[in-house]
XYZ file of C-alpha atoms in Angstrom:
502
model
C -178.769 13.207 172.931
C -175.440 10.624 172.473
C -176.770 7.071 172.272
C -175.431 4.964 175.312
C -172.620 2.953 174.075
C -171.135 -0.080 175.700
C -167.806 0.763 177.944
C -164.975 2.420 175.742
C -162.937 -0.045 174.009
C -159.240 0.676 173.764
C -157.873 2.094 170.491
C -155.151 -0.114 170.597
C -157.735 -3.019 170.144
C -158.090 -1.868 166.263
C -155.287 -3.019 165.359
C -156.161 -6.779 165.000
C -159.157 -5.834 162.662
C -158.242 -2.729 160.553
C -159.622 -4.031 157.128
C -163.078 -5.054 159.273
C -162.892 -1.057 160.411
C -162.398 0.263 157.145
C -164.659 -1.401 155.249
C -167.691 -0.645 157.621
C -166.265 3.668 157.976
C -166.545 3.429 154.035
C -169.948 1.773 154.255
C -171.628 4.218 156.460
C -169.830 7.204 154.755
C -171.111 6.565 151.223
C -174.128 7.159 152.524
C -173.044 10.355 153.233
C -171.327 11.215 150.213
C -174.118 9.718 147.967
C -176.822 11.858 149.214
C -174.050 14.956 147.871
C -175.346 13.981 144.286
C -178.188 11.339 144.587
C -181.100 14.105 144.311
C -179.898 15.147 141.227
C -181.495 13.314 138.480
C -184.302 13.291 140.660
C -184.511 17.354 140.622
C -187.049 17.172 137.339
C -189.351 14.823 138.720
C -189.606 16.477 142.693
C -189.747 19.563 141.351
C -193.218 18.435 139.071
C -194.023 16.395 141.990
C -193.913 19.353 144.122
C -194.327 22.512 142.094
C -191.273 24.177 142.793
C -189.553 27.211 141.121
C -186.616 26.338 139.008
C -184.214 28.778 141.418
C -185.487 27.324 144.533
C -184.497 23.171 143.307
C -181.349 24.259 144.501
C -182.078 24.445 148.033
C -182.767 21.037 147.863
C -179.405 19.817 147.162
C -177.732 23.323 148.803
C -179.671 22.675 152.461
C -178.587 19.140 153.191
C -175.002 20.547 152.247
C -175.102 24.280 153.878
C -176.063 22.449 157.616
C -173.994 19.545 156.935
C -171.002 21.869 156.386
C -172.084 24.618 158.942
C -171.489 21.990 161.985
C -169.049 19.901 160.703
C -166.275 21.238 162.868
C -168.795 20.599 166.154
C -168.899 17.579 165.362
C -165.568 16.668 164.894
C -164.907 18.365 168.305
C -168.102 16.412 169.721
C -166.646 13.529 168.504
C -162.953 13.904 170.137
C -164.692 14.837 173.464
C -167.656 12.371 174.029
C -166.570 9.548 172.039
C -166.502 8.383 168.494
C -168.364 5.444 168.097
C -170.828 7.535 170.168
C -170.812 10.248 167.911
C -170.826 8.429 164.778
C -174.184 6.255 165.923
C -176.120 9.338 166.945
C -175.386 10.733 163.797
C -176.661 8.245 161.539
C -179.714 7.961 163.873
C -180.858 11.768 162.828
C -180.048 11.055 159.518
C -182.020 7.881 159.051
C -184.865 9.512 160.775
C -184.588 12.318 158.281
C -184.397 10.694 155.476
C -187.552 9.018 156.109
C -189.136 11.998 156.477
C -188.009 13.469 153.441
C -189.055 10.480 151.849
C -192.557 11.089 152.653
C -192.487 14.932 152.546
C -195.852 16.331 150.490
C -194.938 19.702 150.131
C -190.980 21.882 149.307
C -190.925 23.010 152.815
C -190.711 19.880 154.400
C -188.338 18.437 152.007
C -186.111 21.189 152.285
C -186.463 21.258 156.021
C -185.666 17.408 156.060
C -182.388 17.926 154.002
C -181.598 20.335 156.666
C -181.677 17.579 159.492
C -179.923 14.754 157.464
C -176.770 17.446 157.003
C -177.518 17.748 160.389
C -177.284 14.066 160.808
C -174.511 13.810 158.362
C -172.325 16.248 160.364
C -171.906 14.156 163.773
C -171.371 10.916 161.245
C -168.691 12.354 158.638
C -166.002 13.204 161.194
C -166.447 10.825 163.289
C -165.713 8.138 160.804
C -163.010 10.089 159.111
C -160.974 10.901 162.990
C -161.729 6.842 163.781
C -159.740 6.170 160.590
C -156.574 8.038 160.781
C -156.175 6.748 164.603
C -156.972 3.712 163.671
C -153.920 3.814 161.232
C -150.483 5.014 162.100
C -149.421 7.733 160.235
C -147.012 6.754 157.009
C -147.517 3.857 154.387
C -150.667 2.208 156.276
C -152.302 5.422 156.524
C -151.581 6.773 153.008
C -153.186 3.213 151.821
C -156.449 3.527 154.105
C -157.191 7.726 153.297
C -156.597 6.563 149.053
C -159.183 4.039 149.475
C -161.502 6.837 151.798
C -160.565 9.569 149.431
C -161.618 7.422 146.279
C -164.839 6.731 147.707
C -165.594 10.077 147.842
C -165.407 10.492 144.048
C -167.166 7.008 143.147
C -169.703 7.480 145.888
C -170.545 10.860 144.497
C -170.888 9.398 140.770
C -172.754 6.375 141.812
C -174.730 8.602 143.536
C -176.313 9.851 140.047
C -176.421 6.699 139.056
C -178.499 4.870 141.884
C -180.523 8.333 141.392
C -181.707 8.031 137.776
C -182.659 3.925 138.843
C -184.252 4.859 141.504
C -186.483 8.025 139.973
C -187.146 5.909 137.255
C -188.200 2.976 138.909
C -189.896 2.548 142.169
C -189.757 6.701 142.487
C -187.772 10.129 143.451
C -188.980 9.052 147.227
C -186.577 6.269 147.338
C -183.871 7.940 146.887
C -184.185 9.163 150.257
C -185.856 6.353 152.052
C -183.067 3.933 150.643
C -181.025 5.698 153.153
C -183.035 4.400 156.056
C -182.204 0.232 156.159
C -178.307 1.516 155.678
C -178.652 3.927 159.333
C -180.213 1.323 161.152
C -177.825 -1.280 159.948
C -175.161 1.189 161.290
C -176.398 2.065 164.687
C -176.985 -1.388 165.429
C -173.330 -3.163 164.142
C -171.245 -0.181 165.395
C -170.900 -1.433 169.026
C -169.453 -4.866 167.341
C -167.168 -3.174 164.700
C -165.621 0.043 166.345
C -163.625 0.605 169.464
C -164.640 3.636 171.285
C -162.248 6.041 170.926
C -161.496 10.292 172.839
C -158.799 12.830 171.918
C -156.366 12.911 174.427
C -156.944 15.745 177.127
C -159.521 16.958 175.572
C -161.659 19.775 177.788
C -165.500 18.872 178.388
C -166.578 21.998 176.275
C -168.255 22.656 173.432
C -168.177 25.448 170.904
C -171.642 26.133 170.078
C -170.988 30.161 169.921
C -168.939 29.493 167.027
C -170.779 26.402 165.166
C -174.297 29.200 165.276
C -172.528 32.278 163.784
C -170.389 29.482 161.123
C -173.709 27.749 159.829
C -175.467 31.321 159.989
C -173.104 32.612 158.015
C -173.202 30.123 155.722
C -177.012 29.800 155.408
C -177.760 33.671 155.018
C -174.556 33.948 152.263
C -176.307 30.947 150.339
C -179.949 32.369 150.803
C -178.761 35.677 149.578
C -177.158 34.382 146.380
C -180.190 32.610 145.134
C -182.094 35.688 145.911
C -179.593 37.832 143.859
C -181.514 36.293 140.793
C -184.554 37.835 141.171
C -183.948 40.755 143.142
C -180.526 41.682 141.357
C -176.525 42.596 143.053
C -178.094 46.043 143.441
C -180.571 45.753 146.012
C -180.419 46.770 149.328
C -181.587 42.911 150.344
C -178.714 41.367 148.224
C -176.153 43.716 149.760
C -177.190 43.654 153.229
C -177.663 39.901 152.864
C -173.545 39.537 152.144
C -172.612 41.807 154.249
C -174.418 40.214 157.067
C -172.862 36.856 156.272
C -169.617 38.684 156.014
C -170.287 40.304 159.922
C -171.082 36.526 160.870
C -168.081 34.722 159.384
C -166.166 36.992 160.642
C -167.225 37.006 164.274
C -166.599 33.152 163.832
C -163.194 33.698 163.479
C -163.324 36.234 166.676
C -164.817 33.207 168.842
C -162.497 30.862 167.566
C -159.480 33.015 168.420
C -161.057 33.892 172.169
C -162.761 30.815 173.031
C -161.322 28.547 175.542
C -162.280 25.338 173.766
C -162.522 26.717 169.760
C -164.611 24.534 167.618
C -161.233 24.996 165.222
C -158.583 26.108 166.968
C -156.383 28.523 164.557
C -153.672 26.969 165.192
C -153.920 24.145 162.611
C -153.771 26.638 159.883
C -150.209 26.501 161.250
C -150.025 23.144 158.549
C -148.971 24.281 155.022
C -150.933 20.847 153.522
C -153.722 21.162 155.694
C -154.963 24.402 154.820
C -153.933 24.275 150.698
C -155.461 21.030 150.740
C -159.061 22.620 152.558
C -158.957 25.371 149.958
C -158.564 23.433 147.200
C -160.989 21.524 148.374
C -163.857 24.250 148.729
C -163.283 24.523 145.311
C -162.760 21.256 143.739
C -166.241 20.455 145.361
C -167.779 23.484 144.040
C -166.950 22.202 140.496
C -167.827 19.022 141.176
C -171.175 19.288 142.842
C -172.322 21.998 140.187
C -171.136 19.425 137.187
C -173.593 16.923 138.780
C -176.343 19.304 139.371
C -175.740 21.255 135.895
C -175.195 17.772 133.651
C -178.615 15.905 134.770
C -180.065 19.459 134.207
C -178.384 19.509 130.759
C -179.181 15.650 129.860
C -182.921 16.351 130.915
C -184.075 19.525 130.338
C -182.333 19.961 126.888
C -181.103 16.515 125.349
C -184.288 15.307 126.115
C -183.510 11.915 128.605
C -185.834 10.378 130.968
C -184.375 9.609 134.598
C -183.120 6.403 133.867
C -181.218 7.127 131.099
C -179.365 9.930 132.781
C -178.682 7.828 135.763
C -176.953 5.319 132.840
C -175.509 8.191 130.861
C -172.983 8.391 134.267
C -172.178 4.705 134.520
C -168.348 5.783 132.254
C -168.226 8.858 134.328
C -168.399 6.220 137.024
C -165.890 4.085 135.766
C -163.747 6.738 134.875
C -163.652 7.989 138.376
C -163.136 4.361 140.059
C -160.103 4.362 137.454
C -158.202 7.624 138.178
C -158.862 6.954 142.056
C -156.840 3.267 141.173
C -154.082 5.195 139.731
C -154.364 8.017 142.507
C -154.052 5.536 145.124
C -150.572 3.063 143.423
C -149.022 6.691 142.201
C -149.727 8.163 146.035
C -147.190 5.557 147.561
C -144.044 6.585 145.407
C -144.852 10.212 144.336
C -145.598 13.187 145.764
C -149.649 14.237 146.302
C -148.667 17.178 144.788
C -148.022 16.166 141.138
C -150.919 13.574 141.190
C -153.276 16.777 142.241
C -152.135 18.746 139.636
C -152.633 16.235 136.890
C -156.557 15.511 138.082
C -157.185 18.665 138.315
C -155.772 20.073 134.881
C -157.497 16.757 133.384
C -161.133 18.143 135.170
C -160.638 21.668 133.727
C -160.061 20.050 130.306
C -163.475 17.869 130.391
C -165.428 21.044 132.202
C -164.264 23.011 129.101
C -165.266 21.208 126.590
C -168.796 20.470 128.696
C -169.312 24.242 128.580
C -169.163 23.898 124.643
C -171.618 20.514 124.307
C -174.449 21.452 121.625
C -177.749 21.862 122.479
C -178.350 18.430 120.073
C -174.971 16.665 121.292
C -175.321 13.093 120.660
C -174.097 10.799 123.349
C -171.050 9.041 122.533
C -169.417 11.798 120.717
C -169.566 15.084 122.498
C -170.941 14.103 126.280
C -168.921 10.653 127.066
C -165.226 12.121 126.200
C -165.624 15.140 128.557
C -167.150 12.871 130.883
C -164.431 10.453 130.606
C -162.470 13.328 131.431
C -163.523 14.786 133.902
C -164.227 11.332 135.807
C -160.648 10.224 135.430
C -159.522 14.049 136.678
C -161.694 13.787 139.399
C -160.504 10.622 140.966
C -157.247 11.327 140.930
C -158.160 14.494 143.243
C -159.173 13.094 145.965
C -156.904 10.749 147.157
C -154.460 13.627 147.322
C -156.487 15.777 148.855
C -157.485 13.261 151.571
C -153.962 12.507 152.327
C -152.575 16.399 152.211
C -155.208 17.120 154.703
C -154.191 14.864 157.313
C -150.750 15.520 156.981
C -149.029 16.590 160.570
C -151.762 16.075 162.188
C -151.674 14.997 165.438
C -154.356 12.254 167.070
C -155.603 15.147 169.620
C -156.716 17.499 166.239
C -157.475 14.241 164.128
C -161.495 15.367 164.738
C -161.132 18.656 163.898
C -158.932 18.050 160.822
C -161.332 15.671 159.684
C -164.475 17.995 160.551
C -162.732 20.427 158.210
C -162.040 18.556 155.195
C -165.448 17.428 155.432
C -166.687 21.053 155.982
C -164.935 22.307 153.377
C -166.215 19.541 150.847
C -169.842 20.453 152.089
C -169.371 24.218 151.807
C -167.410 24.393 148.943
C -170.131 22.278 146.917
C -173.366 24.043 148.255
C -171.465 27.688 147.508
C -170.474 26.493 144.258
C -174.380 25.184 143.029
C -175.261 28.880 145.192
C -173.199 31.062 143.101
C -173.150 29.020 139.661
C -176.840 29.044 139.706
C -177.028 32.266 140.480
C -175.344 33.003 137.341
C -176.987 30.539 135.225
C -180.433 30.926 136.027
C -180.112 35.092 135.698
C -178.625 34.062 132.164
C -181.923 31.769 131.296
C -184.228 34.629 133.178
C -182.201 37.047 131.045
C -183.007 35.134 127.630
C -186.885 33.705 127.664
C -188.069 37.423 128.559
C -188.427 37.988 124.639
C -190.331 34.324 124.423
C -191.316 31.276 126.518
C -192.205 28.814 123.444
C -190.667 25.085 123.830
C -187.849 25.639 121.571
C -186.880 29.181 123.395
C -186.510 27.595 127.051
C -184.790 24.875 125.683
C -181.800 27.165 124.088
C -182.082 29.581 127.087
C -181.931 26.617 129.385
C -178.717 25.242 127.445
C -176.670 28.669 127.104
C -177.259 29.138 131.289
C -175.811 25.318 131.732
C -173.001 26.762 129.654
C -172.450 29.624 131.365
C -172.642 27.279 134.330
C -169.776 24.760 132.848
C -167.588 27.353 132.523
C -168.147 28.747 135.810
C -167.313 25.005 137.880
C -164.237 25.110 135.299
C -163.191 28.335 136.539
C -163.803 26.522 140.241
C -161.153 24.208 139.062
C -158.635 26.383 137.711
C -158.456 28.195 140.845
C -158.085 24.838 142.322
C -154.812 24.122 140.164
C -153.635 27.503 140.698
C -153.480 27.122 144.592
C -151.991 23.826 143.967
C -149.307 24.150 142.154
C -148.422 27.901 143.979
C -148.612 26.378 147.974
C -149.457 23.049 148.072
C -146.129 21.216 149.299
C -144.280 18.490 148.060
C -145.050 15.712 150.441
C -142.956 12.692 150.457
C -145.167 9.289 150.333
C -143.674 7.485 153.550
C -141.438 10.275 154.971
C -141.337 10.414 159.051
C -143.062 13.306 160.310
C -141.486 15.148 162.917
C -143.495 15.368 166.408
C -146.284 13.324 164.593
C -147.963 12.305 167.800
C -148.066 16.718 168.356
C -148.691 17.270 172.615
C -151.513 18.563 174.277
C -151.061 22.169 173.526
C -149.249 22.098 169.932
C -150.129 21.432 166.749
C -146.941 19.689 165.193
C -145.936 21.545 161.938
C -144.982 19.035 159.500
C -141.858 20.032 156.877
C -142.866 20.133 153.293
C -139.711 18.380 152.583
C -137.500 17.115 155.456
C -133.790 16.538 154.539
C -131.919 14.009 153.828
């Protein structure tokens, strides 16, 4: 149930504090990107803690992401019907609650199950926040600023995420990363009243998709399930084939509700956009090569160079830095270029880094052969997002602002938990593939280090798609053009020129 807010505030009323606005959306919403990428160095130690399988650690980082992605879209409807402020509270309620409990899980299930209610969580908070911001800004210079600041978050969150992971493991223990997440939620629900206005789509019906959010998430869940299984059971068997074609029969009957429904959790006609929906596909697969470089790389630094928690939590701190950087230059080349050329050049600077990752020796010393790809792919990555962000929300109109910001999110979520699905699918078959002949020390540790190749070069195949797509239909977006129609009306989506003349 909705926590009882105060009486609605006007949305006019953010307009005196806009900074105030921003700086609390970005506060709550790192949580929500540092949990993408937190667990990661922490993967060695839970999995000891807990006995786990080596194929099934990635259901602890591909559950929180799978649900969290899966409703997305509901709640970005959720949040233009009942509220925003409303939403965004409730949703950082569930999460705190399950973070604690992952926090204190004792056994896989429960930990897994727990990741499953903070993407749960996560999924009323992320589009709330994102919808509050681009009404809280008008559309244009102000906005641009705000979503280059939100969209380099993303990208530093992520990396500090690793970072505050390998401190945490190391220190106090792999529980805390987790349970850190609980001061942050109540410190949210409780100053959210004081910081946001409450804030509806216009005309927006009291009805809610929840046909369409089931047979999304299923679909989802049962294609991601089915992956990992394809490791053991193999892309012959009658499991692995039913399994996709089931999720293939649920995706697309979520498409058939969303063209028939009366209130569509995503209502086709956004796809109407040209940036919106090159900037969502992109984005399914810039965050499949970004969450399987995080997952892969602690893997790597671990399992086969041999570092303890806290030194692969360090080993990120450039990686960091490099990120904070190319979102900096993102975000000052964003207000006289085009997105589209400042895409392009972080995403051709990520493939280069992933390459060269896919080629790091199984004895690679630090500063020579892991920090330049690192730098890299940091710098590459920043520069991505703010783009991205900014494409995404072009044309939209404040009616659709939840749903366009439910499906960025979702396909951020998606796109990294179907990346770490299929990439370990492939890497793990390739370690499975290589210890059968011997399962001495020195025989994982190679087979272990050709699979996180193999797994390199897949998220740097992710990204080349990525710069394919952009380059071929992404549109060249003036900085502080007008949009025609930007407000849209109640029954239109506005369609935004690429490049309106002169």
């Amino acid at each position: 149930m909705a926590l009882a807010d105060p009486a609605p505030t006007p949305a006019p009323a953010a307009a005196a504090r806009p900074g105030l606005i921003l700086a609390f959306l970005c506060l709550v919403q790192s949580m929500v990107y540092l949990d993408v990428t937190i667990v990661n160095v922490a993967l060695p130690s839970i999995q000891h803690s807990l006995d786990m399988a080596d194929g099934d650690l990635q259901f602890v980082v591909t559950a929180y992401g799978t649900v969290l992605g899966g409703f997305l879209l509901l709640g970005g409807r959720l949040a233009d019907t009942l509220g925003r402020r409303r939403l965004l509270r409730t949703g950082l309620a569930l999460f705190g609650a399950a973070s604690l409990a992952a926090g204190l899980s004792q056994d896989a299930g429960l930990l897994i199950t727990a990741r499953g209610v903070q993407g749960l969580g996560a999924a009323l908070t992320a589009p709330a926040a994102l919808s509050t911001l681009t009404t809280t800004f008008t559309e244009g210079s102000a906005r641009n600023k705000a979503l280059g600041i939100w969209g380099a978050l993303a990208g530093v969150a992520s990396v500090l995420g690793v970072l505050c992971g390998g401190l945490l493991t190391q220190g106090p223990g792999w529980r805390w990363v987790f349970l850190i997440n609980v001061p942050i939620a109540v410190f949210g629900v409780l100053a959210a009243p004081a910081v946001l206005p409450e804030t509806r789509g216009a005309g927006r019906a009291e009805r809610f998709d929840a046909g369409g959010a089931v047979a999304l998430t299923a679909g989802l869940l049962l294609l991601i399930y089915t992956l990992n299984e394809a490791v053991g059971a193999g892309w012959g068997a009658a499991r692995t084939v039913g399994g996709l074609a089931g999720a293939a029969v649920l995706l697309a009957a979520f498409l058939v509700i969303e063209a028939r429904a009366h209130s569509p959790l995503l209502p086709l006609r956004v796809f109407r956009l040209p940036a919106l929906r090159t900037a969502n596909a992109t984005t399914v697969l810039t965050f499949g090569a970004l969450v399987t470089l995080f997952f892969f790389a602690s893997l790597f630094m671990q399992q086969v160079l041999g570092y303890d928690a806290l030194k692969t939590g360090l080993a990120y701190i450039p990686l960091a830095t490099a990120t904070i950087v190319g979102a900096g230059v993102a975000s000052g080349m964003i207000t006289r270029l085009p997105a589209k050329p400042v895409l392009v050049a972080g995403l051709l600077l990520s493939l280069a880094g992933l390459l060269l990752l896919a080629r790091l020796p199984a004895d690679a010393g630090y500063a020579g052969r892991v920090l330049p790809p690192f730098l890299l792919v940091g710098v590459g990555l920043g520069m991505t997002f703010v783009p991205l962000q900014i494409a995404a929300a072009f044309g939209v109109g404040e009616r659709e602002s939840g749903v366009a910001a439910g499906l960025i999110n979702t396909s951020q979520e998606a796109g990294g938990a179907l990346g770490v699905a299929v990439v370990s699918t492939i890497a793990f078959t390739r370690i499975a593939d290589l210890t059968k002949s011997g399962t001495s020390a020195g025989a994982l540790r190679a087979a272990r280090a050709s699979g996180f190749h193999h797994a390199f070069f897949a998220a740097a195949c992710f990204a080349a798609l990525a710069l394919v797509l952009a380059v071929a239909l992404l549109p060249m977006m003036r900085p502080s053009a007008p949009l025609p129609a930007a407000a849209g009306t109640q029954d239109q989506v506005p369609v935004a020129e690429p490049e309106p003349a002169p």
